[in-house]
Amino acid sequence: MAILVTGGAGYIGSHMVLSLLVNGYDVIVIDNLSNSSRESVRRVEQIAKKSVVFYDGDIRDRDFLDSVFGRHEVSEVLHFAGLKSVGESVLEPLKYYDNNVSGTLALCEAMNTAGVRRLVFSSSATVYGDPASMPIHEGVPTGQPTNPYGRSKLMVEEVLKDLAAADSQWSIALLRYFNPVGAHVSGKIGEDPFGIPNNLVPFISQVVVGRREALTIYGNDYPTPDGTGVRDYIHVEDLVEGHVLAMRAISRKPGVHVWNLGTGRGYSVLDMIETFKKVTGKDVPYVIAGRRDGDVAECWADPSKALDELGWKAGHCLSDMVEDTWRWQKNNPNGYS
Ligand code: NAD
Ligand code: UD1
């Protein structure tokens, strides 16, 4: 039996594939390489000294999916494939609903036909919208995501809940990530966004490595201790460990399960800049600009449900996250290219 990882060439997916290989699982990857490089999977194979079966294909293509399920015995699917740029989703909503929602529908239909009904889905804290208080527990009702990307995640969650309600053979984990950062300790795989990074940590590391002049801080007038936005940054290695535990848990428990994957601590943009300065010994030039549309002041998790039910707790601190990010960026100033 093998585990199918959609989006396994991407940032989180590549770390997931490495962890699965190291844990002794056989892995099949489907990725259309729309936001990633085949090189990430090659490096994962080098580090693990084990190979994966790689398919360059699209999850929206039912015939292709049926052929993959026809060729392999799949026990569960870890579903990372999707588009994730918030700004692009505002400009091209249909592209996002097609990829993220229709893609997941096609995947679930193919899984049903193949009799594979265990699924771990990459959701996001964005489904909470702008909750009234922190930290955010899974019991807080989902809110109003401020953009089509966020709404596509919420729609998929609703679809998957309906699916499990209609057919008790399904076991589904909805993992709500807070802010994944960091890289594998080898410095060989990491986050390599195409174009200008939208997210804070890849942007700062490209500034420090000399690819960009200065960070723009989106607002220093939030009601937070230093005025800049506060987020729950979580090391990608902790995140993938949460998936392994969630995958094992749903194999014993049918139905839908929701778990936050965060550390339970919030850090501001200025905290992050200070940590980069300490870790790298380099300056981080920045300018202050207005708030970015759709940003919330603060967002951090109550991760106690994952601790109680999965025995999972994030182990890496902010310095670890920045050290590992920096090792990857310094060794690969231009990413995989
Ligand atoms: P990523 O872009 O690095 O990885 C996604 C992968 O999916 C890419 O390799 C891309 O080529 C592939 N892909 C996209 N559409 C596809 C399709 N139709 N068919 C096949 N492959 C396709 O992103 P990531 O940061 O690794 O995120 C993985 C998942 O986690 C995404 O679903 C994302 O929305 C979700 N997520 C990410 C974050 C984050 O901050 N990185 C936060 C919350 C949720
Ligand atoms: C963003 C998305 C969210 C998505 C997540 C992971 C928005 C509104 N939200 O979350 O839907 O799930 O990425 O992909 O885009 N910041 C700067 N300068 C920058 C970049 C960011 O000051 O160049 C600040 C932001 O204002 C925020 C913090 O840094 O306060 C973190 O931003 P980011 O890394 O983009 O994550 P989120 O906004 O939490």
Short mmCIF file of C-alpha atoms and ligand atoms in Angstrom, two decimals:
data_model
loop_
_atom_site.label_atom_id
_atom_site.label_comp_id
_atom_site.label_asym_id
_atom_site.label_seq_id
_atom_site.Cartn_x
_atom_site.Cartn_y
_atom_site.Cartn_z
CA MET A 1 0.00 0.00 0.00
CA ALA A 2 1.21 3.50 -0.78
CA ILE A 3 0.30 7.02 0.24
CA LEU A 4 -0.70 9.41 -2.51
CA VAL A 5 0.50 12.98 -2.00
CA THR A 6 -1.06 15.59 -4.29
CA GLY A 7 1.07 18.73 -4.61
CA GLY A 8 4.06 16.74 -3.36
CA ALA A 9 6.59 18.87 -5.29
CA GLY A 10 5.49 22.04 -3.49
CA TYR A 11 6.85 23.64 -0.36
CA ILE A 12 4.92 21.72 2.31
CA GLY A 13 4.31 18.66 0.14
CA SER A 14 8.03 18.07 -0.46
CA HIS A 15 8.73 18.14 3.29
CA MET A 16 5.79 15.77 3.77
CA VAL A 17 7.11 13.32 1.18
CA LEU A 18 10.53 13.31 2.82
CA SER A 19 9.00 12.62 6.24
CA LEU A 20 6.87 9.78 4.85
CA LEU A 21 9.87 8.17 3.16
CA VAL A 22 11.90 8.44 6.36
CA ASN A 23 8.98 6.88 8.27
CA GLY A 24 9.09 3.89 5.89
CA TYR A 25 6.03 4.62 3.73
CA ASP A 26 5.85 4.14 -0.05
CA VAL A 27 4.87 7.40 -1.72
CA ILE A 28 3.22 8.41 -4.99
CA VAL A 29 3.28 12.09 -5.93
CA ILE A 30 0.92 13.90 -8.30
CA ASP A 31 1.91 17.46 -9.16
CA ASN A 32 1.35 19.57 -12.28
CA LEU A 33 4.41 21.70 -11.38
CA SER A 34 2.34 24.90 -11.76
CA ASN A 35 4.06 26.36 -8.68
CA SER A 36 7.00 24.06 -8.09
CA SER A 37 9.95 22.33 -9.61
CA ARG A 38 10.67 18.66 -10.28
CA GLU A 39 14.03 19.31 -8.60
CA SER A 40 12.41 19.40 -5.13
CA VAL A 41 11.35 15.77 -5.47
CA ARG A 42 14.79 14.76 -6.75
CA ARG A 43 16.36 16.34 -3.67
CA VAL A 44 13.88 14.63 -1.37
CA GLU A 45 14.86 11.31 -2.95
CA GLN A 46 18.56 12.10 -2.46
CA ILE A 47 18.11 12.96 1.22
CA ALA A 48 15.91 9.93 1.94
CA LYS A 49 17.95 7.60 -0.32
CA LYS A 50 14.60 6.24 -1.51
CA SER A 51 12.56 6.97 -4.58
CA VAL A 52 8.97 8.01 -5.09
CA VAL A 53 6.64 7.39 -8.03
CA PHE A 54 6.15 10.82 -9.60
CA TYR A 55 3.32 11.81 -11.95
CA ASP A 56 3.35 15.16 -13.70
CA GLY A 57 -0.41 15.57 -13.90
CA ASP A 58 -3.43 17.59 -12.85
CA ILE A 59 -5.91 16.64 -10.13
CA ARG A 60 -8.74 18.06 -12.24
CA ASP A 61 -8.12 15.34 -14.85
CA ARG A 62 -10.41 12.43 -13.87
CA ASP A 63 -9.07 9.99 -16.49
CA PHE A 64 -5.54 10.64 -15.30
CA LEU A 65 -6.54 10.15 -11.64
CA ASP A 66 -8.40 6.93 -12.45
CA SER A 67 -5.31 5.62 -14.21
CA VAL A 68 -3.13 6.39 -11.17
CA PHE A 69 -5.56 4.71 -8.75
CA GLY A 70 -5.84 1.80 -11.21
CA ARG A 71 -2.08 1.27 -11.19
CA HIS A 72 -1.41 1.51 -7.43
CA GLU A 73 -2.85 0.28 -4.15
CA VAL A 74 -3.41 3.55 -2.29
CA SER A 75 -4.29 3.53 1.42
CA GLU A 76 -4.80 7.27 1.91
CA VAL A 77 -4.42 10.61 0.18
CA LEU A 78 -2.64 13.67 1.60
CA HIS A 79 -4.06 16.53 -0.45
CA PHE A 80 -1.78 19.58 -0.75
CA ALA A 81 -2.38 20.45 -4.44
CA GLY A 82 -3.91 23.87 -4.87
CA LEU A 83 -3.22 27.48 -5.68
CA LYS A 84 -2.43 29.76 -2.73
CA SER A 85 -1.79 33.33 -3.83
CA VAL A 86 -4.37 35.57 -2.16
CA GLY A 87 -3.80 38.54 -4.51
CA GLU A 88 -4.02 36.39 -7.63
CA SER A 89 -7.22 34.79 -6.34
CA VAL A 90 -8.86 38.24 -6.20
CA LEU A 91 -7.89 38.92 -9.83
CA GLU A 92 -8.65 35.42 -11.16
CA PRO A 93 -11.32 33.87 -8.91
CA LEU A 94 -12.47 31.27 -11.43
CA LYS A 95 -8.95 29.88 -11.68
CA TYR A 96 -8.93 29.41 -7.89
CA TYR A 97 -12.38 27.84 -7.62
CA ASP A 98 -11.58 25.55 -10.54
CA ASN A 99 -8.21 24.42 -9.18
CA ASN A 100 -8.99 24.24 -5.49
CA VAL A 101 -12.68 23.30 -5.44
CA SER A 102 -13.23 21.43 -8.74
CA GLY A 103 -9.81 19.79 -8.32
CA THR A 104 -10.83 18.44 -4.91
CA LEU A 105 -14.20 17.24 -6.25
CA ALA A 106 -12.45 15.32 -9.03
CA LEU A 107 -10.02 13.85 -6.52
CA CYS A 108 -12.81 12.71 -4.16
CA GLU A 109 -14.78 11.18 -7.04
CA ALA A 110 -11.72 9.24 -8.18
CA MET A 111 -11.05 8.14 -4.60
CA ASN A 112 -14.66 6.94 -4.23
CA THR A 113 -14.44 4.95 -7.45
CA ALA A 114 -11.18 3.40 -6.29
CA GLY A 115 -12.55 2.67 -2.80
CA VAL A 116 -9.97 4.92 -1.09
CA ARG A 117 -11.74 6.97 1.57
CA ARG A 118 -9.06 8.37 3.85
CA LEU A 119 -8.11 11.96 3.14
CA VAL A 120 -6.03 14.62 4.86
CA PHE A 121 -6.79 18.11 3.54
CA SER A 122 -4.57 21.22 3.76
CA SER A 123 -6.90 23.85 5.11
CA SER A 124 -5.97 27.19 6.59
CA ALA A 125 -6.61 29.43 9.56
CA THR A 126 -8.03 31.80 6.93
CA VAL A 127 -11.36 29.90 7.31
CA TYR A 128 -11.82 31.59 10.70
CA GLY A 129 -12.03 35.03 9.05
CA ASP A 130 -11.40 37.74 11.64
CA PRO A 131 -12.41 36.18 14.98
CA ALA A 132 -13.25 38.40 17.94
CA SER A 133 -10.69 36.93 20.34
CA MET A 134 -7.44 34.98 20.47
CA PRO A 135 -6.35 32.22 20.61
CA ILE A 136 -8.55 30.46 18.04
CA HIS A 137 -10.00 27.10 19.05
CA GLU A 138 -11.57 24.71 16.53
CA GLY A 139 -14.92 25.31 18.28
CA VAL A 140 -14.94 28.93 17.06
CA PRO A 141 -17.37 29.07 14.11
CA THR A 142 -15.76 29.59 10.74
CA GLY A 143 -15.97 33.21 9.64
CA GLN A 144 -15.91 35.15 6.40
CA PRO A 145 -12.61 34.69 4.56
CA THR A 146 -11.76 37.95 2.84
CA ASN A 147 -10.76 36.59 -0.57
CA PRO A 148 -11.52 33.81 -3.11
CA TYR A 149 -8.51 31.75 -1.98
CA GLY A 150 -9.84 31.67 1.59
CA ARG A 151 -13.38 30.99 0.39
CA SER A 152 -12.13 28.08 -1.74
CA LYS A 153 -10.66 26.49 1.42
CA LEU A 154 -13.90 26.99 3.34
CA MET A 155 -15.96 25.57 0.43
CA VAL A 156 -13.78 22.47 0.30
CA GLU A 157 -14.17 21.99 4.06
CA GLU A 158 -17.97 22.13 3.65
CA VAL A 159 -17.91 19.68 0.74
CA LEU A 160 -15.79 17.23 2.72
CA LYS A 161 -18.10 17.49 5.74
CA ASP A 162 -21.10 16.70 3.51
CA LEU A 163 -19.25 13.78 1.96
CA ALA A 164 -18.46 12.22 5.34
CA ALA A 165 -22.03 12.84 6.54
CA ALA A 166 -23.41 11.03 3.48
CA ASP A 167 -21.06 8.04 3.61
CA SER A 168 -19.63 6.78 6.91
CA GLN A 169 -16.79 4.99 5.12
CA TRP A 170 -14.97 8.30 4.75
CA SER A 171 -12.33 9.40 7.28
CA ILE A 172 -11.22 12.97 6.74
CA ALA A 173 -8.84 15.32 8.53
CA LEU A 174 -9.21 19.05 7.96
CA LEU A 175 -5.89 20.50 9.09
CA ARG A 176 -6.02 24.25 9.60
CA TYR A 177 -2.50 25.55 9.21
CA PHE A 178 -1.45 28.79 10.81
CA ASN A 179 1.72 30.24 9.16
CA PRO A 180 4.08 27.52 7.93
CA VAL A 181 7.73 28.63 7.63
CA GLY A 182 11.19 27.07 7.93
CA ALA A 183 12.87 24.33 5.95
CA HIS A 184 14.38 20.88 6.33
CA VAL A 185 17.57 20.96 8.41
CA SER A 186 19.65 19.69 5.45
CA GLY A 187 19.23 23.08 3.72
CA LYS A 188 18.44 21.18 0.50
CA ILE A 189 14.68 21.75 0.31
CA GLY A 190 12.66 24.81 1.25
CA GLU A 191 10.16 27.39 0.11
CA ASP A 192 10.82 28.69 -3.40
CA PRO A 193 7.94 30.96 -4.44
CA PHE A 194 7.66 31.84 -8.14
CA GLY A 195 7.95 35.65 -8.63
CA ILE A 196 7.72 38.19 -5.82
CA PRO A 197 6.94 36.47 -2.50
CA ASN A 198 3.57 37.34 -0.97
CA ASN A 199 4.43 36.02 2.46
CA LEU A 200 6.61 37.58 5.10
CA VAL A 201 9.32 34.99 5.72
CA PRO A 202 10.26 34.23 2.10
CA PHE A 203 10.29 37.97 1.44
CA ILE A 204 12.63 38.75 4.35
CA SER A 205 14.98 35.91 3.44
CA GLN A 206 15.20 37.17 -0.15
CA VAL A 207 16.03 40.64 1.21
CA VAL A 208 18.76 39.23 3.46
CA VAL A 209 20.26 37.16 0.63
CA GLY A 210 20.37 40.28 -1.58
CA ARG A 211 17.65 39.41 -4.11
CA ARG A 212 15.37 42.27 -2.94
CA GLU A 213 16.14 45.72 -1.60
CA ALA A 214 13.82 46.14 1.36
CA LEU A 215 10.81 44.64 3.06
CA THR A 216 7.57 46.60 3.01
CA ILE A 217 5.82 46.33 6.37
CA TYR A 218 2.08 46.41 5.78
CA GLY A 219 0.93 48.65 8.61
CA ASN A 220 2.34 49.62 12.01
CA ASP A 221 -0.92 50.97 13.40
CA TYR A 222 -2.61 47.70 14.40
CA PRO A 223 -3.87 47.28 17.99
CA THR A 224 -0.93 44.95 18.75
CA PRO A 225 2.01 45.47 21.15
CA ASP A 226 4.29 47.06 18.50
CA GLY A 227 1.61 48.01 15.93
CA THR A 228 2.58 45.37 13.35
CA GLY A 229 0.61 42.22 12.49
CA VAL A 230 0.93 39.21 14.80
CA ARG A 231 0.90 35.62 13.48
CA ASP A 232 1.45 32.07 14.69
CA TYR A 233 4.48 30.89 12.69
CA ILE A 234 4.93 27.13 12.67
CA HIS A 235 7.94 25.13 11.49
CA VAL A 236 7.14 23.05 8.41
CA GLU A 237 8.73 20.01 10.09
CA ASP A 238 6.28 20.28 13.00
CA LEU A 239 3.47 20.70 10.50
CA VAL A 240 4.31 17.51 8.59
CA GLU A 241 4.63 15.56 11.83
CA GLY A 242 1.07 16.68 12.59
CA HIS A 243 -0.01 15.14 9.26
CA VAL A 244 1.56 11.78 10.06
CA LEU A 245 -0.28 11.70 13.40
CA ALA A 246 -3.56 12.88 11.85
CA MET A 247 -3.26 10.26 9.12
CA ARG A 248 -2.81 7.52 11.71
CA ALA A 249 -5.69 8.86 13.83
CA ILE A 250 -8.22 8.92 10.98
CA SER A 251 -7.35 5.36 10.05
CA ARG A 252 -8.89 4.42 13.42
CA LYS A 253 -11.75 6.98 13.43
CA PRO A 254 -14.17 7.56 10.55
CA GLY A 255 -15.90 10.91 10.10
CA VAL A 256 -14.51 14.43 9.83
CA HIS A 257 -11.92 15.73 12.27
CA VAL A 258 -10.68 19.30 12.47
CA TRP A 259 -7.32 20.15 13.99
CA ASN A 260 -5.48 23.45 14.24
CA LEU A 261 -1.78 23.16 13.51
CA GLY A 262 -0.10 26.11 15.18
CA THR A 263 2.23 26.74 18.10
CA GLY A 264 -0.13 28.81 20.25
CA ARG A 265 2.29 31.79 20.23
CA GLY A 266 2.08 34.94 18.18
CA TYR A 267 4.99 37.02 16.87
CA SER A 268 4.89 40.41 15.19
CA VAL A 269 6.54 41.46 11.94
CA LEU A 270 9.13 43.38 13.96
CA ASP A 271 9.82 40.27 16.12
CA MET A 272 10.47 38.35 12.93
CA ILE A 273 12.85 41.03 11.62
CA GLU A 274 14.77 41.03 14.92
CA THR A 275 15.09 37.24 14.83
CA PHE A 276 16.44 37.35 11.26
CA LYS A 277 18.99 39.98 12.31
CA LYS A 278 20.17 37.86 15.25
CA VAL A 279 20.36 34.61 13.31
CA THR A 280 21.99 35.96 10.14
CA GLY A 281 24.06 38.82 11.59
CA LYS A 282 22.73 40.95 8.70
CA ASP A 283 20.54 43.98 8.51
CA VAL A 284 16.93 43.79 7.28
CA PRO A 285 16.11 47.10 5.58
CA TYR A 286 12.40 47.92 5.63
CA VAL A 287 9.88 50.62 4.84
CA ILE A 288 6.50 51.11 6.48
CA ALA A 289 3.44 51.22 4.22
CA GLY A 290 -0.32 51.10 4.73
CA ARG A 291 -2.20 47.98 5.74
CA ARG A 292 -2.65 45.21 3.14
CA ASP A 293 -6.28 44.56 2.14
CA GLY A 294 -7.73 41.54 3.89
CA ASP A 295 -5.06 41.34 6.63
CA VAL A 296 -6.14 40.79 10.22
CA ALA A 297 -4.32 42.37 13.19
CA GLU A 298 -3.53 39.12 14.93
CA CYS A 299 -4.07 35.41 14.54
CA TRP A 300 -2.81 32.58 16.68
CA ALA A 301 -3.96 29.09 17.50
CA ASP A 302 -5.20 27.24 20.49
CA PRO A 303 -3.49 23.96 19.54
CA SER A 304 -4.75 21.98 22.58
CA LYS A 305 -7.14 19.78 20.58
CA ALA A 306 -4.27 18.38 18.50
CA LEU A 307 -2.33 17.74 21.71
CA ASP A 308 -5.26 15.95 23.40
CA GLU A 309 -6.35 13.90 20.41
CA LEU A 310 -3.14 13.35 18.43
CA GLY A 311 -0.42 13.83 21.04
CA TRP A 312 0.97 16.53 18.74
CA LYS A 313 2.77 19.67 19.85
CA ALA A 314 5.02 21.98 17.85
CA GLY A 315 8.62 21.65 19.04
CA HIS A 316 10.53 24.34 17.13
CA CYS A 317 10.93 27.92 18.35
CA LEU A 318 11.09 31.04 16.18
CA SER A 319 14.93 31.01 16.06
CA ASP A 320 14.89 27.41 14.77
CA MET A 321 12.44 28.43 12.05
CA VAL A 322 14.60 31.34 10.96
CA GLU A 323 17.88 29.37 11.18
CA ASP A 324 16.48 26.62 8.95
CA THR A 325 14.94 29.12 6.51
CA TRP A 326 18.25 30.95 6.31
CA ARG A 327 20.32 27.77 5.73
CA TRP A 328 18.05 26.90 2.77
CA GLN A 329 18.11 30.46 1.34
CA LYS A 330 21.88 30.93 1.77
CA ASN A 331 22.68 27.58 0.13
CA ASN A 332 20.12 28.18 -2.65
CA PRO A 333 19.96 31.94 -3.25
CA ASN A 334 17.89 31.37 -6.39
CA GLY A 335 15.83 28.52 -5.03
CA TYR A 336 15.74 25.40 -7.19
CA SER A 337 16.64 27.21 -10.43
P1 NAD B 1 2.86 25.19 -3.03
O1 NAD B 1 2.32 26.06 -4.09
O2 NAD B 1 4.32 25.20 -2.78
O3 NAD B 1 2.42 23.67 -3.28
C1 NAD B 1 1.20 23.33 -3.94
C2 NAD B 1 1.58 22.33 -5.03
O4 NAD B 1 0.38 21.93 -5.72
C3 NAD B 1 2.52 22.92 -6.08
O5 NAD B 1 3.61 22.04 -6.25
C4 NAD B 1 1.66 23.00 -7.35
O6 NAD B 1 2.44 22.82 -8.51
C5 NAD B 1 0.66 21.89 -7.12
N1 NAD B 1 -0.62 22.05 -7.80
C6 NAD B 1 -1.41 23.17 -7.83
N2 NAD B 1 -2.53 22.93 -8.53
C7 NAD B 1 -2.45 21.64 -8.95
C8 NAD B 1 -3.31 20.80 -9.73
N3 NAD B 1 -4.47 21.26 -10.22
N4 NAD B 1 -2.91 19.54 -9.98
C9 NAD B 1 -1.74 19.06 -9.50
N5 NAD B 1 -0.89 19.80 -8.77
C10 NAD B 1 -1.25 21.08 -8.50
O7 NAD B 1 2.06 25.52 -1.69
P2 NAD B 1 2.33 25.05 -0.20
O8 NAD B 1 2.74 26.22 0.59
O9 NAD B 1 3.17 23.83 -0.20
O10 NAD B 1 0.84 24.71 0.23
C11 NAD B 1 0.32 23.39 0.17
C12 NAD B 1 -1.15 23.43 0.54
O11 NAD B 1 -1.30 23.98 1.85
C13 NAD B 1 -2.00 24.30 -0.38
O12 NAD B 1 -3.26 23.66 -0.56
C14 NAD B 1 -2.17 25.58 0.40
O13 NAD B 1 -3.35 26.27 0.06
C15 NAD B 1 -2.23 25.05 1.83
N6 NAD B 1 -1.82 26.06 2.81
C16 NAD B 1 -0.60 26.64 2.71
C17 NAD B 1 -0.21 27.62 3.63
C18 NAD B 1 1.13 28.30 3.52
O14 NAD B 1 1.34 29.31 4.17
N7 NAD B 1 2.08 27.79 2.76
C19 NAD B 1 -1.10 27.98 4.67
C20 NAD B 1 -2.33 27.35 4.75
C21 NAD B 1 -2.70 26.37 3.82
C1 UD1 B 2 -1.43 35.02 4.11
C2 UD1 B 2 -2.81 35.01 3.52
C3 UD1 B 2 -3.56 33.78 4.00
C4 UD1 B 2 -2.78 32.52 3.64
C5 UD1 B 2 -1.37 32.63 4.21
C6 UD1 B 2 -0.51 31.47 3.76
C7 UD1 B 2 -3.40 37.34 3.09
C8 UD1 B 2 -4.35 38.44 3.45
N1 UD1 B 2 -3.51 36.24 3.85
O1 UD1 B 2 -1.56 35.01 5.51
O2 UD1 B 2 -4.85 33.71 3.42
O3 UD1 B 2 -3.42 31.36 4.17
O4 UD1 B 2 -0.75 33.84 3.74
O5 UD1 B 2 -0.28 31.50 2.39
O6 UD1 B 2 -2.64 37.45 2.15
N2 UD1 B 2 3.70 41.19 5.87
C9 UD1 B 2 4.42 42.34 5.66
N3 UD1 B 2 5.12 42.46 4.51
C10 UD1 B 2 5.15 41.49 3.53
C11 UD1 B 2 4.41 40.32 3.76
C12 UD1 B 2 3.69 40.19 4.94
O7 UD1 B 2 4.42 43.25 6.49
O8 UD1 B 2 5.81 41.68 2.50
C13 UD1 B 2 2.98 41.03 7.15
C14 UD1 B 2 1.47 40.85 6.97
O9 UD1 B 2 0.81 42.08 6.96
C15 UD1 B 2 1.14 39.98 8.20
C16 UD1 B 2 2.42 39.16 8.42
O10 UD1 B 2 3.46 39.86 7.76
O11 UD1 B 2 0.94 40.79 9.32
C17 UD1 B 2 2.33 37.76 7.85
O12 UD1 B 2 1.94 37.83 6.49
P1 UD1 B 2 1.93 36.56 5.51
O13 UD1 B 2 3.20 35.82 5.65
O14 UD1 B 2 1.54 37.03 4.14
O15 UD1 B 2 0.79 35.63 6.12
P2 UD1 B 2 -0.75 35.96 6.44
O16 UD1 B 2 -1.11 37.34 6.10
O17 UD1 B 2 -1.00 35.51 7.83
#
